[in-house]
Structures are given as C-alpha cells and as structure tokens.
Amino acid sequence: MTPTLNLTINGVPQQIALDDPRATLLDLLRERIGLTGTKKGCDRGQCGACTVLIDGRRMNACLALALSYDGAEITTVEGLATGETLHPVQAAFIAHDGFQCGYCTPGQIMSAVGLIAEGEAGLDPERIREGMSGNLCRCAAYAGITEAVLEATREMTSATGERESA
Amino acid sequence: MNRFEYTRAETLGAAVGAEGAFLAGGTNLLDLMKIGVAAPDRLVDISHLPLDRIEESAGGLRIGAMVRNADIARDPQVLARYPALAEALLSGASAQLRNAATTGGNVMQATRCSYFQDPLSPCNRREPGSGCGALGGVTRTHAVLGWTEGCIAVHPSDMCVALAAYDAVVEITGPGGLREVAMEEFHPLPDAEGAGAPSLSPGEIITHIRLPDPGPLARHGRYVKLRERTSFAFAIVSAAAALAIEDGVITEARLALGGVAARPWRCRKAEEALKGALATAETFARASELATDGARPSGDNAAKIVLAQRIAARALERAAAGTPDRLPALPASVFAGDDNG
Ligand SMILES: Cc1cc2nc3c(=O)[nH]c(=O)nc-3n(C[C@H](O)[C@H](O)[C@H](O)COP(=O)(O)OP(=O)(O)OC[C@H]3O[C@@H](n4cnc5c(N)ncnc54)[C@H](O)[C@@H]3O)c2cc1C
Ligand code: SF4
Ligand code: FES
Ligand code: FES
C-alpha cells in the first residue's frame, strides 16, 4: 500500500503519495515537490543548509523522516516573500552581504526566521552567533550574517511592538 | 539506507513490546541508517505519543520522553531549579537539532566513535567480536574512565551528565511492566568483549525522566564543556556541578563528568571531599583531582585526564559563584566570560 502524506507547504495543503518510506523531508521537498530552495549540504544534520520551519520551529529537513511529519505545516525559503516583497530577513541578507556563493543562504535565512521567532537572542550579537551556530558557511560570510540578523530583528520587533532584549 | 516498514504508534500500549526500532526525533537513528550502521526492518514512530509534558512530581519534575531538548532548556522550572541541565542542553548540538531531539532519544543515542561510524573499521559495538578499531588509533575523543579493550567509546550526551548530577531516574515501561534505573547507572560500561549488556530489553521504552527536589542545590548549578570549537561540537570533556552552600561551607555537592566514559561519570569521592569543606578554589582543586580517580588513558589521550580536572574545577567555581539570572550567551563555554560572577 502506498501511504498518503498530508502536508501544508508554504500555506498550500498537499496530498503526496509516498511509495518509499525512506524519504526525508528534504528529499521530498526537492525531488517530489520541486522546491529546490532548501539545500542539501551534509545530509547528516551537521551544516544547516536544509533548515526549514516545521510547525513554526526550525529543524534540519535532512534528518526528518517525511512520514513522521504527516499533518505538519512546512515553511521553506520559497514561502517567505509576499509577491515581490521580500521578507525582512531576506532583505537584510541582501543589504548586509550575508552571503557569497549563496549555497548556505536559504538555510541561514530559515534559521534566522526561527531564531527571531524564538525571541531569546534579542540584539546581542554573541547570542545571535551562538543561536546561528547550526548553520555553517564555507564562504565565511558570518560577519554579514550577524549584521543581517541584527537588522531583521530590529525591523521585525519594532514592527510588532515586541520588547527588545539586548 | 535499507528499506523498512513504517508504523506510527498512537498509544503507549501500541509501542511497548513492538518489534523494530523506535523512531523519536530521528536525529541519531536516521543518521546511523544513512551510513549503514543501523538497518532496522521496521520503524515504530513513537514521536506522537502523549509523553510530551513536563509536570511537577513530589517536589521535583517529571519530564516526558517526547519533550524536545529545546523545550526542556527553556522551561522556567528547569531554569530555576536545575540550571545545569538547561545549560548542558543548550551546549549540545544546534538549535535545529535541539528542536527535534527528544529526551528519550538523547538518553538512547548510541555510544559511538568515528570508527563505529565507518563500516570498514572493526567495531565490537557495531559487529560483536570484530575487535575495536579505535585501539591504537586516533583516540583524543575516547574514554579515560570505565573502559575495557572491548570498547573505549564515550556516551556523547551532555543532557545525561547534568541529569546524573541531579540524581535523575529513568522510568521504563516494557512488556513485563514498569521499572526504574538511576541515570547514573543506566548506560552500561563495556565488558571485555565490547558494549556490555544493553540498557533496555527489546520492546522496552523510556517514558519519563524524573528529577528529585533539588533543595538548595537549585541556586548553585553550572555545566562547563570543553570543545574543539566554541559551539556545535561534542564535548572533549565536560562537567556538571551543583552545590549547596551555607555561610561559605559546602553542605551538599554533586559532580559528574562527561566525555570521559560510556556513561555520565558521577564523582563520589570528590563529592565526599567537598561536603563540609569551605567553598574555596583550593577545595575545588583538591576535589577535581579526586574526580578522575582511577582514570587511565585508553590511547594517546592522557591529556583528557588533566583537562577533565580543570573543567571540573571550573564548573565547581562557577557553581559556587551562583547560577546567573540568565544563562551566558555562550552556554557552558570556557569562554563564557562570567568567571567573576
Ligand atoms: C550534528 C550533530 C551534533 C550533535 N551534537 C550533540 C552534542 O553536542 N551534545 C549532545 O548531547 N548530543 C549531540 N547530538 C546528538 C543528539 O543529541 C541526539 O541525536 C538526539 O538527542 C537524539 O534524540 P532523537 O529524539 O532524535 O532520537 P532518535 O534518533 O529518534 O533515536 C535515537 C535512539 O534512541 C531510541 N529511542 C528514542 N526514544 C526512545 C524511547 N523513548 N525509549 C526507548 N528508546 C528510544 C531509538 O530507537 C534510537 O535507537 C548531535 C547530533 C548531531 C546529528
Ligand atoms: S571504541 Fe567502541 S565504538 Fe569505537 S570502534 Fe571501538 S568498539 Fe567500536
Ligand atoms: S543537509 Fe541537513 S544539516 Fe546539512
Ligand atoms: S555563502 Fe557560500 S557557503 Fe555560505
């Protein structure tokens, strides 16, 4: 029997027939749904390139068995922008040169969105660096990434009127 | 990865006694399946079991086996009463992994080393009787306490080190009923042949971790972890310390080491020496020498014994200074920069 998986991906409910139980959420997104924004770096939880939000929490899609997340809401980098308007984290990565080759970038951006939602790092650069340590960048764009996350945090917390904790 | 049959257990009854491997967060099991080290025919998904709460229990806390590592670390009761546990969790893996990893999975993650992860190397743990590929090899991460020639790997969990220091108990349900084991003794030490007897029988499942009332230990708890980089790395050595101090005198002490053995290592002799002594740097230095009592290198790793002593002393000093109101930006780091307060 081919199990059917129900996932809401970037706001769109989808039914996916899964003939192989081995599919990770990463392979499902890239190979079956055609959303190739989410990247495969190590495929072992070590680099963060595959970071997506599962029910609002950042996780490594490469170590998430797709079947285990039946019913979940998934947000990928393709789901952040509203039409032509970039998400504040995306805009801040461009403004601060938060990348060079760009391979780690979708994972960095999704991780930053998750970090800001957690609300624990605030505007402390050290807490941001620590909170982003699950995302490696071979181009070492770390300085720009930290600046980008700082700016996006400012932008997003002042927009929602949340308390900023530095 | 091998093909397997997948089933999801909706109730504890459906999971207990089930044949196959339990899948929780999957961050260790799927990893080992990808490299061919684990190849179960059947996965029983327990991640949806209703064991996802942290509840009050006899003055302490009872943590469900499906609570995610990140959620334990930010629980206000854990932060207030078991701060070394929160700090240990935050020093482990990455934010993404902590969002997926479960309490039960963290305890049950494989005791492993790089030779274990290389199917071309002999490994008694992976293939009983094949020998230990690590002996005479690169051993800087291997054990200095409780090891045998059968296996010199360490259990890599940070969480378990703090749990052992706080006298946590593992609650297990199996086909034969309920049983409990102290965290400190849950992971088997290796025997001459290899891994030693498994901690769980087939079909047994961890349901909860129970923490007793910490009493005055609550205000003096810290975790310190030495790594090859500041964040997102396993411990070379680590230490969890919790103290009760009255008028400068230590009335109760807990000390456990990580990264040194196949289980979190409770340092009973050091604890005895601390009890009744003044909370001074000299006391902590003496106690940390006792902490590695019986240690011997399993290869080219004698440095770990000295490092473990220094990290133990650092953890005791930080614990004595009192748990900070907010955990440092770099949890458990030797660079946390808070040694003065
Ligand atoms: C890149 C990377 C870095 C890491 N760094 C660290 C680190 O610095 N410190 C650290 O402590 N850990 C670290 N880890 C390990 C991580 O903490 C574990 O992978 C995680 O805790 C496992 O939990 P899980 O729920 O994903 O377990 P799973 O992978 O689902 O399961 C692991 C094992 O436990 C069994 N199991 C799970 N739940 C139960 C239960 N309730 N009862 C009985 N058996 C059960 C499974 O059958 C399996 O054998 C790291 C992991 C990765 C991939
Ligand atoms: S130390 Fe243990 S896990 Fe590592 S190769 Fe030897 S037997 Fe295997
Ligand atoms: S691809 Fe998932 S963490 Fe590297
Ligand atoms: S921008 Fe190239 S890996 Fe990060």
XYZ file of C-alpha atoms and ligand atoms in Angstrom:
576
model
C 0.000 0.000 0.000
C 1.291 3.470 -0.854
C 0.841 5.756 2.134
C -0.507 9.246 1.516
C 1.086 12.141 3.304
C -0.760 15.368 4.105
C 1.480 18.402 4.383
C 0.766 22.108 4.222
C 3.733 23.528 2.361
C 4.083 27.312 2.330
C 0.381 27.619 3.086
C -0.801 25.194 0.396
C -2.292 21.875 1.581
C -0.867 18.979 -0.421
C -1.527 15.260 -0.604
C 1.552 13.319 -1.542
C 1.562 9.608 -2.370
C 4.779 8.199 -0.966
C 5.948 4.913 -2.472
C 9.179 4.817 -0.445
C 9.106 5.273 3.342
C 12.772 6.275 3.357
C 12.171 9.790 2.006
C 13.388 12.567 4.253
C 11.505 15.833 4.256
C 14.492 17.328 2.383
C 14.328 14.801 -0.465
C 10.555 15.107 -0.591
C 10.703 18.899 -0.941
C 13.433 18.863 -3.567
C 12.710 15.735 -5.600
C 8.938 15.329 -5.294
C 7.542 18.826 -4.777
C 10.172 20.598 -6.869
C 11.046 23.154 -4.184
C 14.813 23.216 -4.609
C 15.440 26.319 -2.496
C 16.118 24.087 0.504
C 19.682 22.807 0.048
C 21.423 19.533 0.822
C 24.892 20.085 2.253
C 25.939 17.234 4.507
C 22.657 15.273 4.716
C 23.631 14.471 8.354
C 22.487 17.373 10.499
C 25.914 18.984 10.554
C 25.604 22.046 8.289
C 22.092 23.542 8.472
C 21.708 24.071 4.684
C 18.430 22.112 4.811
C 16.818 24.200 7.581
C 13.037 24.635 7.236
C 10.293 25.531 9.694
C 8.160 22.584 10.801
C 5.060 23.836 12.624
C 6.935 27.102 13.113
C 10.141 25.606 14.547
C 13.447 25.453 12.697
C 14.690 21.938 12.038
C 17.034 20.026 9.738
C 14.912 18.583 6.914
C 17.657 16.036 6.157
C 17.106 14.238 9.477
C 13.296 14.497 9.420
C 11.599 11.359 8.122
C 8.801 12.715 5.920
C 6.252 10.145 7.127
C 6.807 11.184 10.721
C 5.613 14.717 9.917
C 2.255 13.764 8.376
C -0.127 16.650 9.059
C 2.593 19.259 9.660
C 2.933 22.788 8.299
C 6.204 23.341 6.482
C 7.700 26.707 5.561
C 10.616 26.826 3.124
C 12.581 29.773 1.789
C 10.155 29.897 -1.179
C 7.338 30.674 1.249
C 8.821 33.800 2.870
C 8.295 36.612 0.355
C 4.891 38.170 -0.240
C 4.691 38.547 -4.001
C 7.646 40.739 -4.969
C 8.119 41.994 -1.414
C 10.954 40.210 0.356
C 10.682 39.009 3.941
C 12.665 41.340 6.273
C 15.279 38.606 6.835
C 15.771 38.159 3.084
C 16.058 41.921 2.573
C 18.553 42.229 5.432
C 20.765 39.446 3.986
C 20.985 41.408 0.740
C 21.592 44.742 2.485
C 24.415 43.319 4.624
C 26.082 40.934 2.158
C 25.086 37.941 4.249
C 26.403 35.537 1.631
C 28.953 34.952 -1.080
C 28.235 31.784 -3.123
C 24.725 31.593 -1.628
C 24.590 27.839 -1.068
C 24.076 28.023 2.681
C 21.809 31.070 2.403
C 18.321 29.509 2.312
C 19.223 27.540 5.435
C 20.727 30.627 7.093
C 17.612 32.658 6.327
C 15.185 29.990 7.595
C 17.298 29.531 10.707
C 17.280 33.293 11.308
C 13.497 33.414 10.929
C 13.272 30.614 13.518
C 15.765 32.342 15.837
C 13.892 35.652 15.749
C 10.598 33.864 16.456
C 12.188 32.166 19.491
C 12.868 35.673 20.781
C 15.784 34.703 23.038
C 18.769 36.251 21.280
C 17.434 39.799 21.050
C 20.032 42.288 19.821
C 23.051 40.625 21.434
C 25.465 39.713 18.597
C 27.033 36.949 20.711
C 23.641 35.328 21.329
C 22.842 35.621 17.621
C 26.129 33.953 16.647
C 25.519 31.176 19.169
C 21.910 30.773 18.020
C 23.022 30.534 14.386
C 25.851 28.047 15.056
C 23.875 25.215 13.445
C 24.388 26.890 10.070
C 27.848 26.635 8.581
C 29.053 28.914 5.792
C 32.046 27.723 3.767
C 32.415 31.239 2.359
C 32.606 32.535 5.936
C 30.048 35.296 5.433
C 29.446 35.172 9.176
C 30.050 38.870 9.873
C 27.422 39.891 7.294
C 25.034 37.203 8.511
C 25.191 38.507 12.089
C 24.587 42.087 10.865
C 21.658 40.901 8.760
C 20.042 39.024 11.644
C 20.521 42.061 13.896
C 18.843 44.356 11.401
C 15.986 41.951 10.691
C 15.423 41.520 14.432
C 15.222 45.313 14.862
C 12.884 45.588 11.908
C 10.585 42.781 12.975
C 10.420 43.544 16.695
C 9.738 47.257 16.166
C 7.074 46.351 13.584
C 5.220 44.131 16.044
C 5.999 46.336 19.050
C 7.648 43.462 20.915
C 10.083 44.165 23.697
C 13.684 44.042 22.557
C 16.020 42.307 24.936
C 19.638 43.042 24.300
C 19.616 3.231 3.612
C 17.810 -0.118 3.755
C 14.096 -0.352 3.070
C 11.917 -0.663 6.155
C 8.307 -0.903 7.162
C 6.955 2.214 8.896
C 4.253 2.266 11.559
C 3.138 5.074 13.825
C 2.250 4.233 17.443
C -0.589 6.428 18.715
C -0.674 4.950 22.228
C 1.971 3.753 24.661
C 0.287 0.329 24.617
C 0.837 0.075 20.872
C 4.505 0.997 21.217
C 5.523 -1.176 24.176
C 6.658 -4.587 23.011
C 6.579 -3.586 19.343
C 9.209 -5.240 17.191
C 11.602 -2.915 15.378
C 13.442 0.282 16.171
C 11.706 3.197 17.872
C 11.855 6.447 15.936
C 11.619 9.622 18.047
C 13.242 12.812 16.684
C 15.264 10.670 14.294
C 18.400 12.813 14.578
C 20.570 9.890 15.647
C 18.702 6.883 14.229
C 18.291 8.266 10.682
C 21.893 9.445 10.713
C 23.113 5.926 11.565
C 20.765 4.385 8.977
C 22.143 6.684 6.280
C 25.695 5.478 6.854
C 24.606 1.848 7.063
C 25.457 1.384 10.732
C 21.805 0.787 11.701
C 19.493 -1.160 9.387
C 16.197 -1.924 11.133
C 13.494 -3.807 9.169
C 10.807 -1.858 10.910
C 10.500 1.658 12.343
C 7.933 2.254 15.050
C 7.339 6.009 15.189
C 6.838 6.969 18.839
C 7.248 10.723 18.323
C 3.492 11.333 18.535
C 2.970 9.565 21.864
C 1.370 11.786 24.516
C 4.563 11.865 26.596
C 5.288 15.492 25.759
C 4.787 17.287 29.076
C 6.925 18.475 31.971
C 4.971 18.013 35.215
C 5.501 18.589 38.943
C 6.255 15.397 40.843
C 6.921 15.075 44.591
C 8.783 18.386 44.812
C 10.689 17.646 41.625
C 9.886 17.389 37.931
C 8.874 14.554 35.636
C 9.868 15.067 32.004
C 8.058 13.108 29.284
C 10.273 11.147 26.898
C 8.943 13.069 23.872
C 9.651 16.547 25.240
C 12.075 18.169 22.820
C 15.512 19.121 24.140
C 14.895 22.812 23.340
C 11.702 22.823 25.401
C 13.392 21.410 28.494
C 16.126 24.051 28.196
C 13.633 26.937 28.161
C 11.237 25.572 30.788
C 11.075 28.132 33.647
C 11.024 25.407 36.324
C 14.083 23.708 34.838
C 15.920 27.040 34.643
C 15.022 27.898 38.238
C 15.671 24.518 39.852
C 18.026 22.559 37.555
C 20.068 25.271 35.798
C 22.970 22.921 34.990
C 20.515 20.797 32.995
C 19.367 23.772 30.921
C 22.965 24.853 30.335
C 24.019 21.310 29.351
C 21.173 21.056 26.850
C 21.946 24.455 25.337
C 25.590 23.454 24.905
C 24.602 20.402 22.857
C 24.155 20.105 19.092
C 22.458 23.065 17.323
C 19.184 24.945 17.772
C 17.666 22.987 14.862
C 18.699 19.629 16.314
C 17.512 20.563 19.818
C 14.086 21.382 18.343
C 13.862 17.819 17.004
C 15.773 15.745 19.585
C 13.691 14.143 22.338
C 14.525 13.361 25.970
C 14.316 9.602 25.375
C 16.316 9.785 22.155
C 19.038 11.837 23.799
C 19.440 9.210 26.541
C 19.353 6.378 23.988
C 21.635 7.930 21.361
C 24.373 5.462 20.538
C 27.623 5.384 22.448
C 29.811 5.808 19.414
C 33.112 6.876 17.955
C 34.342 7.647 14.444
C 35.418 4.022 13.921
C 31.895 2.905 14.847
C 30.610 5.192 12.098
C 32.961 3.730 9.500
C 31.563 0.347 8.395
C 35.021 -0.623 7.051
C 36.604 -0.470 10.538
C 36.219 -3.317 13.015
C 33.959 -2.374 15.926
C 32.693 -4.600 18.728
C 29.754 -2.300 19.279
C 28.579 -2.464 15.675
C 29.696 -6.032 14.955
C 30.275 -8.037 18.142
C 33.524 -9.976 18.050
C 35.127 -7.956 15.244
C 37.509 -6.088 17.546
C 37.891 -2.408 18.355
C 39.210 -0.248 15.531
C 39.894 2.650 17.838
C 42.578 0.876 19.898
C 45.898 2.298 18.789
C 44.131 4.773 16.523
C 43.095 8.391 16.905
C 41.742 8.460 20.449
C 41.510 12.052 21.504
C 37.732 11.753 21.993
C 37.830 8.341 23.670
C 37.367 7.207 27.257
C 39.722 7.589 30.193
C 37.398 6.023 32.775
C 35.486 2.736 32.904
C 36.782 1.414 29.585
C 37.979 -2.035 28.526
C 39.874 -3.295 25.488
C 36.419 -4.307 24.227
C 35.343 -0.700 23.680
C 36.791 2.697 24.562
C 33.967 4.909 23.221
C 32.164 7.539 25.323
C 28.475 8.313 25.587
C 28.193 11.700 23.895
C 25.179 13.191 25.689
C 25.509 16.472 27.563
C 21.992 16.243 28.987
C 22.690 12.930 30.724
C 25.704 14.351 32.587
C 23.559 17.020 34.243
C 20.755 14.516 34.865
C 23.182 12.166 36.620
C 24.413 15.020 38.822
C 20.819 15.813 39.835
C 20.103 12.145 40.749
C 17.605 11.695 37.900
C 15.755 8.410 37.467
C 14.811 6.806 34.134
C 11.251 5.403 34.036
C 10.864 2.443 31.693
C 7.787 0.545 30.516
C 8.191 -2.881 28.935
C 6.140 -5.938 28.117
C 6.897 -7.105 31.685
C 5.721 -3.872 33.359
C 7.423 -0.828 34.844
C 10.943 -0.429 36.166
C 13.259 2.418 37.112
C 17.002 2.886 36.826
C 19.188 5.701 38.144
C 20.517 7.836 35.266
C 23.998 7.387 36.703
C 23.818 3.619 36.114
C 21.559 3.466 33.083
C 24.250 3.232 30.414
C 26.251 0.010 30.642
C 30.015 0.107 30.958
C 31.797 -2.075 28.400
C 32.906 -5.616 29.240
C 35.959 -7.419 27.857
C 34.082 -8.312 24.645
C 32.519 -4.960 23.863
C 29.480 -2.844 24.623
C 28.190 -4.737 27.676
C 24.550 -5.674 28.275
C 22.072 -3.305 26.588
C 20.301 -0.840 28.860
C 16.842 -1.756 27.510
C 15.379 -5.139 26.566
C 13.599 -5.418 23.203
C 10.228 -3.650 23.294
C 11.071 -1.562 26.381
C 10.506 2.160 26.103
C 11.632 5.120 28.204
C 8.506 7.040 29.220
C 9.847 9.721 31.588
C 12.876 11.111 33.362
C 12.199 12.001 36.986
C 14.152 14.655 38.842
C 14.005 14.759 42.646
C 13.590 18.009 44.577
C 16.955 19.810 44.246
C 16.533 21.712 47.530
C 19.306 24.289 47.996
C 21.304 22.795 45.076
C 18.983 24.800 42.815
C 20.873 28.072 43.172
C 24.392 26.780 42.535
C 24.330 24.708 39.349
C 26.551 25.003 36.281
C 27.733 22.978 33.286
C 31.089 23.540 31.580
C 32.040 21.876 28.308
C 35.375 21.920 26.533
C 35.027 21.617 22.749
C 37.220 21.910 19.677
C 35.158 24.938 18.657
C 33.053 27.264 20.763
C 29.668 25.950 19.650
C 28.029 22.987 17.863
C 30.581 20.344 18.829
C 30.635 17.298 21.074
C 32.496 17.512 24.369
C 36.151 16.683 24.693
C 35.389 16.732 28.422
C 32.565 18.363 30.358
C 31.383 18.688 33.950
C 28.098 19.337 35.727
C 28.369 20.749 39.243
C 25.699 21.566 41.813
C 26.398 22.779 45.335
C 24.544 23.749 48.487
C 26.468 26.368 50.463
C 25.726 27.740 53.934
C 27.905 30.503 55.390
C 30.698 29.625 52.988
C 30.612 25.913 53.856
C 29.563 23.293 51.301
C 26.708 21.238 52.780
C 25.982 19.139 49.706
C 27.867 18.596 46.438
C 27.233 16.929 43.105
C 29.789 16.469 40.387
C 29.556 14.465 37.158
C 31.926 14.313 34.188
C 31.028 13.928 30.511
C 33.114 12.823 27.536
C 35.216 10.514 29.697
C 33.315 7.194 29.796
C 30.488 5.176 28.273
C 28.213 6.765 30.862
C 27.987 10.084 32.674
C 30.586 9.743 35.424
C 29.477 10.640 38.973
C 32.488 11.623 41.076
C 31.516 10.289 44.513
C 34.952 10.674 46.116
C 35.123 14.287 45.053
C 31.615 14.894 46.396
C 32.598 13.451 49.788
C 35.670 15.672 49.927
C 33.588 18.740 49.099
C 30.951 18.139 51.736
C 31.780 20.106 54.877
C 34.679 21.958 53.264
C 34.942 25.694 52.645
C 33.853 26.789 49.184
C 37.311 27.927 48.081
C 39.497 27.479 44.999
C 41.791 25.146 46.994
C 38.860 22.902 47.922
C 37.753 22.739 44.295
C 41.265 21.952 43.064
C 41.569 19.085 45.555
C 38.122 17.733 44.682
C 38.782 17.850 40.965
C 41.869 15.680 41.373
C 39.689 13.110 43.131
C 37.141 13.431 40.296
C 39.351 11.472 37.916
C 40.279 8.841 40.496
C 41.076 5.602 38.647
C 41.402 7.293 35.254
C 43.919 5.969 32.738
C 44.443 6.816 29.066
C 42.916 4.426 26.505
C 45.356 5.636 23.875
C 47.032 8.906 23.103
C 44.590 10.775 25.328
C 46.210 11.245 28.739
C 45.602 14.986 28.286
C 41.903 14.373 28.813
C 42.523 13.425 32.445
C 44.137 16.792 33.174
C 41.531 18.623 31.106
C 38.711 16.870 32.981
C 40.226 18.024 36.292
C 40.459 21.606 35.102
C 36.935 21.602 33.706
C 35.616 20.055 36.946
C 37.332 22.776 38.995
C 35.919 25.444 36.679
C 32.396 24.019 36.975
C 32.667 23.941 40.785
C 33.961 27.516 40.926
C 31.177 28.759 38.677
C 28.562 26.825 40.637
C 29.843 28.284 43.899
C 29.542 31.798 42.473
C 25.838 31.112 41.984
C 23.742 30.452 38.910
C 23.449 33.703 36.928
C 19.953 35.139 36.455
C 20.287 34.495 32.770
C 22.461 31.809 31.195
C 25.508 33.247 29.397
C 25.405 33.956 25.659
C 27.751 31.020 25.122
C 26.272 28.301 27.354
C 28.829 26.089 29.119
C 31.678 27.647 27.182
C 35.060 28.118 28.801
C 34.868 31.497 27.050
C 31.553 32.385 28.692
C 33.401 35.222 30.383
C 31.445 35.056 33.613
C 34.031 33.631 35.961
C 33.849 36.638 38.225
C 30.166 36.446 38.875
C 25.446 17.034 14.064
C 25.045 16.566 15.428
C 25.630 17.135 16.535
C 25.262 16.719 17.820
N 25.864 17.288 18.913
C 25.498 16.879 20.152
C 26.101 17.448 21.311
O 26.937 18.339 21.234
N 25.711 17.001 22.526
C 24.758 16.023 22.653
O 24.432 15.679 23.780
N 24.186 15.457 21.593
C 24.545 15.860 20.352
N 23.963 15.276 19.262
C 23.109 14.111 19.458
C 21.665 14.467 19.666
O 21.511 14.985 20.963
C 20.847 13.179 19.502
O 20.892 12.829 18.131
C 19.418 13.330 19.937
O 19.320 13.680 21.285
C 18.659 12.033 19.707
O 17.280 12.233 20.000
P 16.159 11.812 18.935
O 14.846 12.043 19.563
O 16.394 12.479 17.635
O 16.461 10.258 18.834
P 16.267 9.196 17.673
O 17.309 9.382 16.634
O 14.851 9.153 17.230
O 16.570 7.876 18.492
C 17.870 7.574 18.988
C 17.834 6.170 19.608
O 17.016 6.151 20.770
C 15.979 5.200 20.670
N 14.838 5.809 21.370
C 14.342 7.066 21.148
N 13.389 7.362 22.052
C 13.259 6.278 22.859
C 12.433 5.975 23.987
N 11.552 6.862 24.478
N 12.566 4.760 24.571
C 13.461 3.862 24.080
N 14.278 4.090 23.028
C 14.180 5.280 22.422
C 15.804 4.979 19.186
O 15.275 3.703 18.894
C 17.239 5.119 18.695
O 17.947 3.932 18.889
C 24.288 15.702 17.971
C 23.681 15.140 16.851
C 24.050 15.562 15.576
C 23.378 14.945 14.385
S 35.686 2.321 20.734
Fe 33.796 1.108 20.822
S 32.518 2.112 19.297
Fe 34.621 2.760 18.825
S 35.438 1.218 17.388
Fe 35.985 0.504 19.440
S 34.294 -0.899 19.932
Fe 33.546 0.392 18.276
S 21.959 18.961 4.809
Fe 20.805 18.893 6.627
S 22.198 19.704 8.069
Fe 23.455 19.515 6.318
S 27.636 31.877 1.181
Fe 28.834 30.260 0.383
S 28.541 28.741 1.927
Fe 27.657 30.457 2.828
